[in-house]
Amino acid sequence: MPYSVYNDMEYKILFKDQPVVIIDKDSLSCLDALKHIGIKALDRVIAVKVNGRPCDLSAAIEPESTVEPVYIDSQEGLDILRHSASHVMAMAVKELFPGVKVTIGPAIENGFYYDFDFERPFKEEDLPSIEERMEEIIQKDLPFRREEISSREAIDRFKSQGETYKVEIIEDIGAEKVSVYTQGSFSDLCRGPHIPATGRIKAFKLIKTAGAYWRGDEKRAMLSRIYGTAFEDRKVLKQYLQRIEDAKKRDHVKLGRQLDLFNTYDEIGSGMIVWHPKGGILRHLIEDFEVKEHLKRGYDIVKGPQILKTALWEKSGHFDHYRENMYFTEIDQQSYGIKPMNCLSHMLIYRSALRSYRDLPKRYFELGLVHRHERSGVLHGLTRVRAFTQDDAHILCTPEQLNDEIKGVLYFVKDVMAIFGFEYELEISTRPEKSIGSDDDWEKATNALIKAVEENSLPYTINEGDGAFYGPKIDVKLKDALERKWQCATVQCDFALPERFDLTYIDKDSIRRRPVMIHRVILGSIERFIGIMIEHYAGAFPVWLSPVQAKILTVTDRNIAYGEKVLRNLIEAGIRVEGDFRNEKLGLKVREAQIQKVPYALVIGDRESQDEGVTPRLRDGSNLSFMKEGEFINHIQEECKQRR
Ligand SMILES: [Zn+2]
Ligand SMILES: [Zn+2]
């Protein structure tokens, strides 16, 4: 809740609109203002917002300002805490490693980093000593002092310290004055704000080291980055570190190898996934599911080629706006672009016939393989790749249908996310700087998205300037079992491409009009979605998605004949089943099936052989009671039908 501070003759401070104290205006800092207001839990306040702008607690407050406290456990508070911790880390590193040069140290999601230029890269082994030195600096409770100096003076000061990166930054800013923050012997160029003093850091941890280019530019110096995090107290930090540990156990690259789902090969190229048999069937199951769900919702299934003439990419605007992410090739002196998106073929299908308002909406669906060049540094497992399949569709509709179509997509997302057990949040992104289309179209499209979301009564946030170059979009961020957010579904509105491709329909009044195009994906990239799914389920997929649903384990060789019969019958019934008839200890066979996360291990002993049935053992070690073969088949088929 904002509080008002204003000046009529003297400073008055209002608390819930009631003047409570009148004080000497000469000594009024933001902290004083908060004290006089009587803000509760002042020890948890680490900064302040003045007229909505974050400030240091020590900053002087202007008359007529509105102030509100920033608490340490709010998102803004954590960002300020973590960023301040990066200053402390830089100070510790400078003290421990003479000759190191500092660059920048921002807060990021869940933590902070600082990039250093040193004669050698920092290693994990360096972190304990840096942490120890940080702890000493924190114990000293050094205040963060802010000063505003001329850029000239700042350049001289950082030059004399050999901090050439800082000099470069100040020269780039090109402002008359800059602000410098100092704690103890360490000064850093920074906008602020910061915590009042180093002692406010109660819980921090350095996480890892990595390489990073200065300003992300591969042609510039390779720097050494140290990642860390800080939280409001030790308990929350401990919970976070536990979540990181849990995430490591669920890492989809590790599980992908353990379950033999996929791999990448240097000989093929980085960021290109090769699906092994178990991953291949998993993909197939998801794609099959997608086709059924799309057909149910009135989509047509289409398919375009992998490479299209470059001239067409020029026409669509991709060549101008997306070229650096595309691959090109030449055949018979003709330049082709490998598709990074599936839109173009779909538009040509639409344009292949005369369309009437009665034909609309048209919903074209394609499981489209696209190639996008990503920098090698960002490639990771299935989540950042260079070739992936989108569950992509383009809906062409009249402007009047736009709202219903977007709502339909949002319902689709809701149904699918419920099946996979993901919660999600929505973000609406508006016009970016680099974009095509008129202001009017952008406004119409943005309003259509907001209206559809509001009519679905879904909460959303706005991302200013983060839209695609051809239109605004809704991004769906799903939350996995570890509360991590992943971007999957998007719904993008597009008034520009139908114009460029001269798409039309004949309206009721016989006049040719432009349809609106919606680009949308539900799961997004199948590769990425499977990566997220592996981590979400920790590799233990629900029965309907398990590459192997049941494994038959014989107790002794006497049971092989019956085991083989069960195997044949289950395969016949469409169940994905494997047999382990080796002459090995049963315990070993059971353990191996568990490591493979097979939902049902069917132990076949003498009783099962005699009574012609199975005793299913579950992944968690519990057992179902003995059942006849047919009963088990029904049981598993019912689970698949329910998508469990
Ligand atoms: Zn700073
Ligand atoms: Zn598209």
XYZ file of C-alpha atoms and ligand atoms in Angstrom:
646
model
C 0.000 0.000 0.000
C 1.501 3.391 -0.965
C 1.737 6.091 1.686
C 1.830 9.816 0.901
C 4.375 12.334 2.089
C 3.715 15.912 1.123
C 4.802 19.389 1.943
C 2.527 22.208 3.023
C 4.771 24.482 5.049
C 6.255 21.449 6.778
C 6.593 17.808 5.878
C 3.573 15.915 6.953
C 3.442 12.174 6.889
C 0.217 10.438 6.312
C -0.615 7.020 7.549
C -3.880 5.705 6.173
C -4.715 9.312 5.241
C -4.324 10.495 8.870
C -1.494 12.944 9.607
C 0.376 11.461 12.545
C 3.694 13.263 12.906
C 5.184 16.541 11.737
C 8.952 16.571 11.670
C 11.882 18.735 10.680
C 12.079 18.441 6.919
C 15.872 18.915 6.733
C 16.613 15.455 8.008
C 14.031 13.434 6.168
C 15.418 10.304 4.531
C 13.243 7.534 3.084
C 13.986 5.460 6.176
C 12.860 8.337 8.451
C 9.677 8.635 6.449
C 8.942 4.946 6.909
C 9.739 5.183 10.637
C 7.408 8.133 11.109
C 4.691 6.400 9.219
C 5.095 3.566 11.664
C 5.713 0.848 9.090
C 5.587 -2.568 10.687
C 8.498 -5.014 10.585
C 11.005 -2.320 9.650
C 13.837 -4.834 10.074
C 12.519 -6.675 7.011
C 12.452 -3.503 4.882
C 15.611 -3.245 2.763
C 14.735 -0.515 0.280
C 11.921 1.809 -0.630
C 9.924 2.821 -3.664
C 9.564 6.575 -4.126
C 6.826 7.419 -6.610
C 7.109 3.817 -7.791
C 10.879 3.982 -8.361
C 13.159 1.748 -6.223
C 15.544 3.783 -4.008
C 18.020 3.304 -1.176
C 16.618 3.691 2.328
C 19.221 6.427 2.921
C 18.056 8.546 -0.042
C 16.641 11.997 0.767
C 12.949 12.269 0.053
C 11.432 15.078 -2.009
C 8.212 16.780 -0.917
C 4.973 15.513 -2.414
C 6.408 12.026 -2.854
C 4.662 8.750 -2.332
C 6.721 6.141 -0.521
C 6.234 2.457 0.051
C 8.492 -0.065 1.741
C 10.261 -2.868 -0.172
C 10.335 -5.990 1.994
C 13.240 -8.422 1.763
C 11.022 -11.370 0.882
C 9.191 -9.624 -1.985
C 10.433 -10.245 -5.543
C 11.792 -6.679 -5.739
C 13.379 -7.062 -2.319
C 15.064 -10.330 -3.284
C 16.377 -8.773 -6.503
C 17.944 -5.902 -4.509
C 19.343 -8.318 -1.907
C 20.861 -10.594 -4.569
C 22.275 -7.750 -6.585
C 23.846 -6.330 -3.399
C 25.298 -9.778 -2.676
C 26.958 -9.642 -6.113
C 28.781 -6.447 -4.982
C 29.945 -8.282 -1.864
C 31.133 -11.198 -3.992
C 33.023 -8.840 -6.331
C 34.712 -7.239 -3.314
C 35.719 -10.648 -1.946
C 37.075 -11.760 -5.332
C 39.084 -8.543 -5.721
C 40.611 -8.991 -2.291
C 41.491 -12.650 -2.871
C 42.671 -12.512 -6.480
C 44.860 -9.449 -7.166
C 44.745 -8.321 -10.789
C 41.161 -9.435 -11.390
C 38.960 -7.000 -13.327
C 35.268 -6.621 -12.567
C 32.525 -6.160 -15.168
C 28.843 -6.464 -14.237
C 26.837 -8.343 -11.612
C 23.058 -8.354 -12.034
C 20.335 -10.179 -10.128
C 18.748 -12.966 -12.182
C 15.866 -15.342 -11.575
C 16.618 -17.142 -8.294
C 20.026 -15.541 -7.798
C 22.799 -13.364 -9.160
C 26.095 -13.566 -10.984
C 29.189 -11.453 -11.512
C 31.511 -11.668 -14.531
C 35.249 -11.308 -13.921
C 38.283 -11.055 -16.164
C 41.127 -13.000 -14.589
C 44.307 -14.753 -15.800
C 42.556 -18.115 -15.344
C 38.907 -19.165 -15.157
C 37.455 -19.539 -11.665
C 36.683 -23.113 -10.616
C 34.273 -24.726 -8.160
C 37.254 -25.159 -5.784
C 37.589 -21.361 -5.536
C 34.061 -20.917 -4.218
C 34.523 -21.902 -0.527
C 37.287 -19.321 0.023
C 35.227 -16.629 -1.733
C 32.229 -17.520 0.423
C 34.396 -17.304 3.538
C 35.646 -13.839 2.581
C 32.079 -12.727 1.782
C 31.022 -13.883 5.237
C 33.733 -11.656 6.775
C 32.536 -8.658 4.753
C 28.967 -9.345 5.840
C 30.031 -9.574 9.502
C 31.618 -6.103 9.239
C 28.181 -4.730 8.295
C 29.727 -2.202 5.870
C 27.239 0.447 4.689
C 26.612 0.879 0.935
C 27.423 4.564 0.295
C 26.105 6.229 -2.846
C 27.760 9.187 -4.551
C 27.017 10.946 -7.785
C 30.100 12.079 -9.655
C 30.850 13.356 -13.137
C 31.566 10.721 -15.762
C 34.986 12.325 -16.204
C 35.846 11.781 -12.560
C 34.444 8.239 -12.614
C 36.502 7.353 -15.684
C 39.674 8.673 -14.012
C 38.911 6.773 -10.855
C 38.240 3.411 -12.552
C 41.186 3.920 -14.940
C 43.536 4.360 -11.990
C 42.238 1.052 -10.611
C 42.802 -0.665 -13.964
C 39.040 -1.352 -14.277
C 38.890 -0.986 -18.066
C 35.442 -2.616 -18.408
C 33.927 -0.005 -16.102
C 35.544 2.758 -18.189
C 33.989 1.242 -21.324
C 30.542 1.110 -19.694
C 30.713 4.757 -18.527
C 31.806 5.858 -22.005
C 28.881 3.942 -23.510
C 26.353 5.455 -21.106
C 27.583 8.896 -22.168
C 25.812 10.639 -19.290
C 27.100 13.748 -17.531
C 26.942 12.095 -14.125
C 26.998 8.517 -12.915
C 26.412 6.965 -9.520
C 29.065 4.962 -7.696
C 28.438 2.753 -4.674
C 31.124 1.971 -2.145
C 31.200 -0.570 0.642
C 34.485 -0.671 2.559
C 37.355 -0.565 0.070
C 35.265 -1.605 -2.923
C 33.595 0.812 -5.341
C 31.356 -0.125 -8.237
C 29.615 1.825 -10.924
C 25.934 1.144 -10.340
C 22.467 2.610 -10.642
C 21.393 0.973 -7.358
C 19.491 0.610 -5.187
C 21.149 -1.635 -2.613
C 20.546 -2.888 0.872
C 21.649 -0.367 3.567
C 24.658 -2.425 4.716
C 26.327 -5.775 4.034
C 25.044 -7.186 7.351
C 21.549 -7.435 5.897
C 22.640 -10.513 3.911
C 21.557 -13.356 6.186
C 21.668 -16.327 3.824
C 23.687 -16.726 0.631
C 25.431 -19.464 -1.334
C 27.720 -19.551 -4.355
C 26.381 -22.097 -6.808
C 28.690 -22.608 -9.786
C 31.139 -21.095 -12.257
C 30.818 -20.736 -16.026
C 32.399 -18.972 -18.987
C 30.651 -15.968 -20.548
C 31.634 -13.535 -23.268
C 31.890 -9.841 -22.469
C 28.538 -8.416 -23.528
C 27.534 -11.862 -24.849
C 29.713 -11.216 -27.923
C 31.713 -14.245 -29.101
C 34.339 -11.953 -30.635
C 35.095 -10.313 -27.291
C 36.906 -11.427 -24.146
C 35.923 -14.683 -22.473
C 35.080 -13.874 -18.860
C 34.686 -16.051 -15.813
C 31.213 -15.992 -14.284
C 30.344 -16.941 -10.734
C 26.710 -17.690 -9.931
C 25.274 -17.346 -6.459
C 22.024 -16.822 -4.681
C 20.698 -15.135 -1.550
C 17.444 -15.457 0.341
C 15.706 -13.680 3.196
C 16.720 -16.379 5.681
C 18.599 -19.653 5.968
C 15.509 -21.791 6.006
C 14.281 -20.581 2.625
C 17.817 -20.836 1.206
C 18.026 -24.435 2.406
C 14.715 -25.272 0.750
C 15.949 -23.720 -2.496
C 19.231 -25.668 -2.416
C 17.248 -28.846 -1.783
C 15.146 -28.047 -4.869
C 18.335 -27.707 -6.944
C 19.488 -31.105 -5.661
C 16.089 -32.624 -6.519
C 16.267 -31.050 -9.957
C 19.676 -32.635 -10.562
C 18.191 -36.064 -9.850
C 15.430 -35.340 -12.342
C 17.758 -33.888 -14.976
C 16.296 -34.989 -18.312
C 19.697 -35.391 -19.959
C 20.777 -37.829 -17.242
C 17.410 -39.645 -17.202
C 17.334 -39.625 -21.005
C 20.522 -41.682 -20.976
C 19.415 -43.933 -18.108
C 16.108 -44.708 -19.847
C 17.814 -44.803 -23.275
C 15.345 -42.311 -24.778
C 17.552 -40.085 -26.932
C 21.074 -38.888 -27.619
C 23.053 -36.331 -29.596
C 26.036 -37.182 -31.764
C 28.995 -34.976 -32.646
C 29.054 -36.558 -36.105
C 25.520 -35.286 -36.690
C 25.804 -31.845 -35.126
C 25.052 -30.227 -31.799
C 21.488 -29.440 -30.867
C 20.145 -32.214 -33.150
C 18.322 -34.948 -31.255
C 18.387 -38.610 -32.252
C 15.517 -40.594 -30.731
C 16.353 -44.121 -29.652
C 13.583 -46.769 -29.717
C 12.119 -45.953 -26.277
C 12.135 -42.222 -26.960
C 10.781 -42.891 -30.437
C 7.677 -44.611 -29.067
C 7.215 -41.884 -26.450
C 7.253 -39.241 -29.178
C 4.879 -41.275 -31.277
C 2.418 -41.552 -28.368
C 2.431 -37.800 -27.833
C 2.076 -37.054 -31.525
C -0.757 -39.558 -31.808
C -2.465 -37.899 -28.846
C -2.040 -34.507 -30.497
C -3.543 -35.616 -33.790
C -6.621 -37.024 -32.033
C -7.106 -33.907 -29.908
C -6.810 -31.629 -32.929
C -9.239 -33.634 -35.049
C -11.734 -33.480 -32.165
C -11.531 -29.688 -32.224
C -12.108 -29.152 -35.936
C -8.524 -28.827 -37.161
C -7.388 -30.094 -40.586
C -4.087 -31.959 -40.756
C -1.680 -30.577 -43.349
C 2.023 -30.950 -44.156
C 4.484 -28.576 -45.831
C 7.984 -29.213 -47.216
C 11.198 -28.710 -45.236
C 12.796 -26.157 -47.561
C 11.069 -23.257 -49.330
C 12.429 -20.721 -51.810
C 14.219 -17.811 -50.179
C 12.063 -15.389 -52.162
C 9.058 -16.601 -50.178
C 10.871 -15.932 -46.892
C 11.628 -12.441 -48.207
C 7.978 -11.896 -48.939
C 6.900 -13.054 -45.482
C 9.395 -10.806 -43.700
C 11.264 -13.705 -42.115
C 14.318 -12.948 -44.254
C 14.495 -9.401 -42.887
C 13.534 -10.149 -39.316
C 14.621 -13.718 -38.629
C 17.466 -14.424 -41.076
C 20.167 -14.824 -38.426
C 18.284 -17.821 -36.975
C 17.737 -19.550 -40.330
C 19.690 -22.090 -42.362
C 19.947 -21.633 -46.136
C 20.888 -23.919 -48.970
C 21.237 -23.670 -52.747
C 19.932 -26.086 -55.363
C 20.172 -25.448 -59.141
C 21.316 -21.865 -58.529
C 18.139 -21.325 -56.535
C 18.382 -20.235 -52.903
C 16.173 -22.010 -50.382
C 15.571 -21.398 -46.702
C 15.073 -24.332 -44.314
C 11.858 -23.589 -42.483
C 12.109 -22.116 -38.986
C 8.290 -21.846 -38.872
C 5.407 -23.581 -40.613
C 3.227 -20.578 -41.489
C 4.048 -20.164 -45.164
C 2.768 -23.461 -46.573
C -0.398 -23.048 -44.538
C -1.057 -19.649 -46.063
C -0.557 -21.022 -49.563
C -3.095 -23.776 -48.794
C -5.568 -21.106 -47.732
C -4.891 -19.083 -50.873
C -5.318 -22.106 -53.166
C -9.086 -21.622 -53.348
C -11.636 -18.858 -53.206
C -12.831 -18.604 -49.591
C -16.203 -17.433 -48.384
C -17.062 -16.253 -44.864
C -19.015 -19.533 -44.622
C -15.733 -21.528 -44.951
C -14.142 -19.806 -41.965
C -12.543 -20.471 -39.594
C -9.910 -22.671 -41.255
C -7.668 -24.445 -38.778
C -4.540 -26.000 -40.293
C -2.511 -28.270 -38.021
C 0.953 -29.629 -38.687
C 3.476 -31.507 -36.590
C 6.125 -29.386 -38.277
C 9.852 -30.007 -37.989
C 11.675 -26.667 -37.902
C 15.353 -25.701 -37.775
C 16.469 -22.625 -35.891
C 20.039 -21.631 -35.329
C 20.760 -21.182 -31.629
C 24.192 -20.158 -30.350
C 26.151 -23.222 -29.290
C 26.544 -21.821 -25.756
C 22.808 -21.978 -25.027
C 22.139 -25.504 -26.351
C 20.951 -27.861 -23.628
C 19.503 -31.377 -23.797
C 15.997 -31.327 -25.241
C 15.115 -27.868 -23.964
C 17.386 -25.794 -26.250
C 17.959 -27.496 -29.595
C 18.462 -26.524 -33.225
C 15.878 -28.850 -34.779
C 12.513 -29.526 -33.222
C 8.922 -30.404 -34.028
C 6.187 -27.940 -33.209
C 2.541 -28.873 -32.728
C 1.781 -25.889 -34.866
C -1.508 -24.613 -36.212
C -2.662 -21.551 -38.080
C -6.237 -20.442 -37.701
C -7.622 -18.135 -40.362
C -10.835 -16.439 -39.312
C -12.912 -13.302 -39.683
C -12.206 -10.457 -37.219
C -15.579 -11.245 -35.616
C -14.479 -14.855 -34.957
C -11.126 -13.890 -33.472
C -12.312 -13.754 -29.890
C -14.004 -17.180 -29.967
C -11.021 -18.753 -31.700
C -8.578 -17.474 -29.090
C -10.879 -18.652 -26.345
C -11.033 -22.055 -28.034
C -7.235 -22.278 -27.996
C -7.158 -21.334 -24.308
C -9.668 -24.102 -23.510
C -7.513 -26.500 -25.532
C -4.467 -25.528 -23.430
C -6.494 -25.997 -20.252
C -7.625 -29.524 -21.227
C -4.166 -30.656 -22.256
C -2.349 -29.223 -19.222
C -4.868 -30.953 -16.934
C -4.060 -34.306 -18.587
C -0.325 -33.830 -17.972
C -0.895 -32.349 -14.506
C 0.747 -28.992 -15.127
C -0.366 -25.711 -13.576
C 0.273 -22.635 -15.683
C 0.287 -18.856 -15.887
C -0.399 -16.503 -18.786
C 1.621 -13.587 -20.097
C 0.464 -11.208 -22.814
C 3.290 -9.645 -24.838
C 2.827 -6.370 -26.695
C 4.444 -4.674 -29.701
C 8.262 -4.877 -29.898
C 10.454 -2.169 -31.446
C 11.293 -4.247 -34.526
C 7.887 -5.075 -35.983
C 5.594 -4.884 -39.000
C 1.925 -3.849 -39.277
C -0.074 -0.709 -38.435
C -0.665 0.723 -34.952
C -4.375 0.159 -35.387
C -3.932 -3.560 -36.173
C -1.623 -4.010 -33.204
C -4.117 -2.402 -30.897
C -7.011 -4.506 -32.213
C -5.041 -7.723 -31.910
C -3.728 -6.936 -28.415
C -7.225 -6.104 -27.221
C -8.583 -9.341 -28.691
C -6.030 -11.359 -26.696
C -6.717 -9.512 -23.447
C -10.474 -9.863 -23.912
C -10.255 -13.623 -24.511
C -8.084 -14.138 -21.436
C -10.376 -12.026 -19.276
C -13.468 -13.815 -20.520
C -11.838 -17.120 -19.549
C -11.267 -15.459 -16.145
C -7.598 -16.414 -16.221
C -5.071 -14.243 -14.386
C -2.360 -12.771 -16.634
C 0.547 -10.351 -16.658
C 1.617 -7.974 -19.446
C 5.097 -8.150 -21.005
C 5.599 -4.780 -22.684
C 7.417 -4.967 -26.039
C 7.967 -8.735 -26.005
C 5.594 -9.676 -28.853
C 6.574 -11.387 -32.130
C 7.478 -9.049 -34.980
C 4.137 -9.717 -36.695
C 1.766 -9.487 -33.749
C 1.068 -9.632 -30.015
C 0.924 -12.990 -28.220
C -0.167 -14.930 -25.171
C 2.539 -17.092 -23.637
C 1.637 -19.982 -21.393
C 4.224 -20.670 -18.690
C 3.679 -24.018 -17.105
C 4.903 -24.969 -13.661
C 6.502 -28.372 -13.153
C 6.672 -30.531 -10.024
C 9.602 -28.434 -8.751
C 7.694 -25.149 -9.321
C 9.968 -24.196 -12.204
C 8.349 -22.225 -15.020
C 8.596 -23.276 -18.646
C 7.317 -21.516 -21.717
C 5.303 -23.914 -23.895
C 2.045 -22.872 -25.528
C 1.756 -19.565 -27.344
C -1.119 -17.894 -29.151
C -0.008 -15.182 -31.561
C -2.313 -12.827 -33.371
C -1.257 -11.738 -36.833
C -2.754 -9.033 -39.009
C 0.418 -8.591 -41.057
C 1.005 -11.871 -42.898
C -2.532 -12.126 -44.374
C -1.840 -8.661 -45.825
C 1.545 -9.643 -47.259
C 0.133 -12.816 -48.818
C -3.046 -11.083 -49.942
C -5.298 -13.603 -48.192
C -8.990 -12.763 -48.566
C -12.499 -14.124 -48.129
C -15.792 -13.035 -49.603
C -17.939 -11.583 -46.856
C -21.764 -11.633 -46.496
C -22.018 -8.382 -48.439
C -19.929 -9.907 -51.306
C -16.970 -7.693 -50.456
C -13.466 -9.181 -50.251
C -12.055 -8.887 -46.744
C -8.853 -9.929 -44.947
C -8.931 -12.848 -42.551
C -6.978 -12.663 -39.289
C -4.365 -15.339 -38.715
C -3.632 -16.936 -35.347
C -0.355 -18.827 -34.987
C -0.571 -21.174 -32.044
C 1.148 -24.141 -30.429
C -0.169 -26.138 -27.480
C 2.824 -28.136 -26.249
C 5.228 -25.954 -28.236
C 8.285 -27.949 -29.206
C 7.701 -31.685 -28.757
C 11.391 -32.084 -27.871
C 11.265 -29.423 -25.194
C 7.941 -30.657 -23.856
C 9.308 -34.187 -23.487
C 12.353 -32.749 -21.684
C 10.078 -30.909 -19.248
C 7.871 -33.994 -18.896
C 10.845 -36.237 -18.064
C 11.796 -33.860 -15.227
C 8.207 -33.347 -14.108
C 7.586 -37.104 -13.757
C 11.226 -37.815 -12.783
C 11.206 -40.338 -15.649
C 8.290 -42.333 -14.174
C 5.785 -41.615 -16.951
C 2.106 -42.339 -16.488
C 1.076 -45.724 -17.867
C -0.417 -44.332 -21.096
C 2.945 -42.730 -22.000
C 5.380 -45.319 -20.662
C 7.577 -46.704 -23.458
C 7.405 -50.092 -21.696
C 4.220 -50.546 -19.675
C 4.896 -53.992 -18.269
C 7.881 -56.275 -17.877
C 7.480 -60.001 -17.373
C 9.981 -61.480 -14.917
C 10.272 -65.227 -14.516
C 11.296 -66.701 -11.175
C 12.845 -69.912 -12.590
C 13.254 -71.515 -16.005
C 10.146 -73.651 -15.198
C 8.073 -70.478 -15.675
C 9.421 -69.429 -19.095
C 6.752 -71.224 -21.120
C 3.920 -69.463 -19.334
C 5.898 -66.163 -19.366
C 6.139 -66.363 -23.135
C 2.420 -66.979 -23.395
C 1.650 -63.872 -21.290
C 4.086 -61.863 -23.413
C 2.312 -62.911 -26.631
C -1.156 -62.182 -25.236
C -0.203 -58.749 -23.933
C 1.433 -57.773 -27.232
C -1.702 -59.014 -28.987
C -3.782 -56.711 -26.735
C -1.658 -53.708 -27.753
C 0.264 -53.431 -24.508
C 3.920 -52.388 -24.654
C 5.631 -55.230 -22.891
C 9.075 -56.799 -22.528
C 10.124 -60.147 -21.088
C 13.104 -60.827 -18.850
C 13.486 -64.627 -18.888
C 17.187 -64.672 -17.966
C 18.439 -67.125 -15.400
C 19.159 -64.329 -12.888
C 18.064 -63.653 -9.319
C 14.538 -62.238 -9.177
C 15.710 -59.339 -6.979
C 18.100 -58.181 -9.704
C 15.408 -58.380 -12.397
C 12.990 -56.383 -10.238
C 15.620 -53.720 -9.530
C 16.430 -53.333 -13.213
C 12.755 -52.899 -14.061
C 12.531 -50.252 -11.338
C 15.538 -48.345 -12.699
C 13.833 -48.387 -16.094
C 10.736 -46.987 -14.298
C 8.448 -49.622 -15.834
C 4.969 -49.162 -14.255
C 4.248 -52.909 -13.846
C 6.681 -55.713 -13.193
C 4.831 -59.041 -13.675
C 6.533 -61.711 -11.620
C 5.740 -65.184 -12.979
C 6.320 -67.957 -10.460
C 4.778 -71.413 -10.052
C 1.492 -70.103 -8.696
C 1.046 -67.692 -11.631
C 1.946 -70.453 -14.104
C -0.553 -72.883 -12.555
C -3.451 -70.449 -12.092
C -2.762 -68.579 -15.366
C -2.532 -65.082 -13.956
C -0.127 -62.351 -12.836
C 0.812 -60.511 -9.631
C 1.721 -56.973 -10.752
C 4.398 -55.176 -8.744
C 4.394 -51.356 -8.986
C 7.353 -48.990 -9.406
C 7.124 -47.867 -5.778
C 7.596 -51.446 -4.555
C 3.948 -52.155 -3.641
C 1.970 -55.086 -5.129
C -1.479 -55.491 -6.640
C -3.234 -58.756 -5.775
C -3.136 -61.762 -8.091
C -5.302 -61.309 -11.179
C -6.147 -63.251 -14.297
C -4.369 -62.221 -17.504
C -7.580 -60.743 -18.945
C -8.169 -58.681 -15.817
C -4.689 -57.197 -16.053
C -5.196 -56.349 -19.729
C -8.467 -54.563 -18.887
C -6.792 -52.729 -16.024
C -4.000 -51.325 -18.185
C -6.299 -50.529 -21.113
C -8.599 -48.586 -18.797
C -5.642 -46.569 -17.500
C -4.632 -45.703 -21.067
C -8.178 -44.670 -21.899
C -8.223 -42.385 -18.852
C -4.732 -41.167 -19.788
C -3.328 -42.036 -16.410
Zn 24.802 -2.365 -7.657
Zn 3.144 -19.454 -37.700
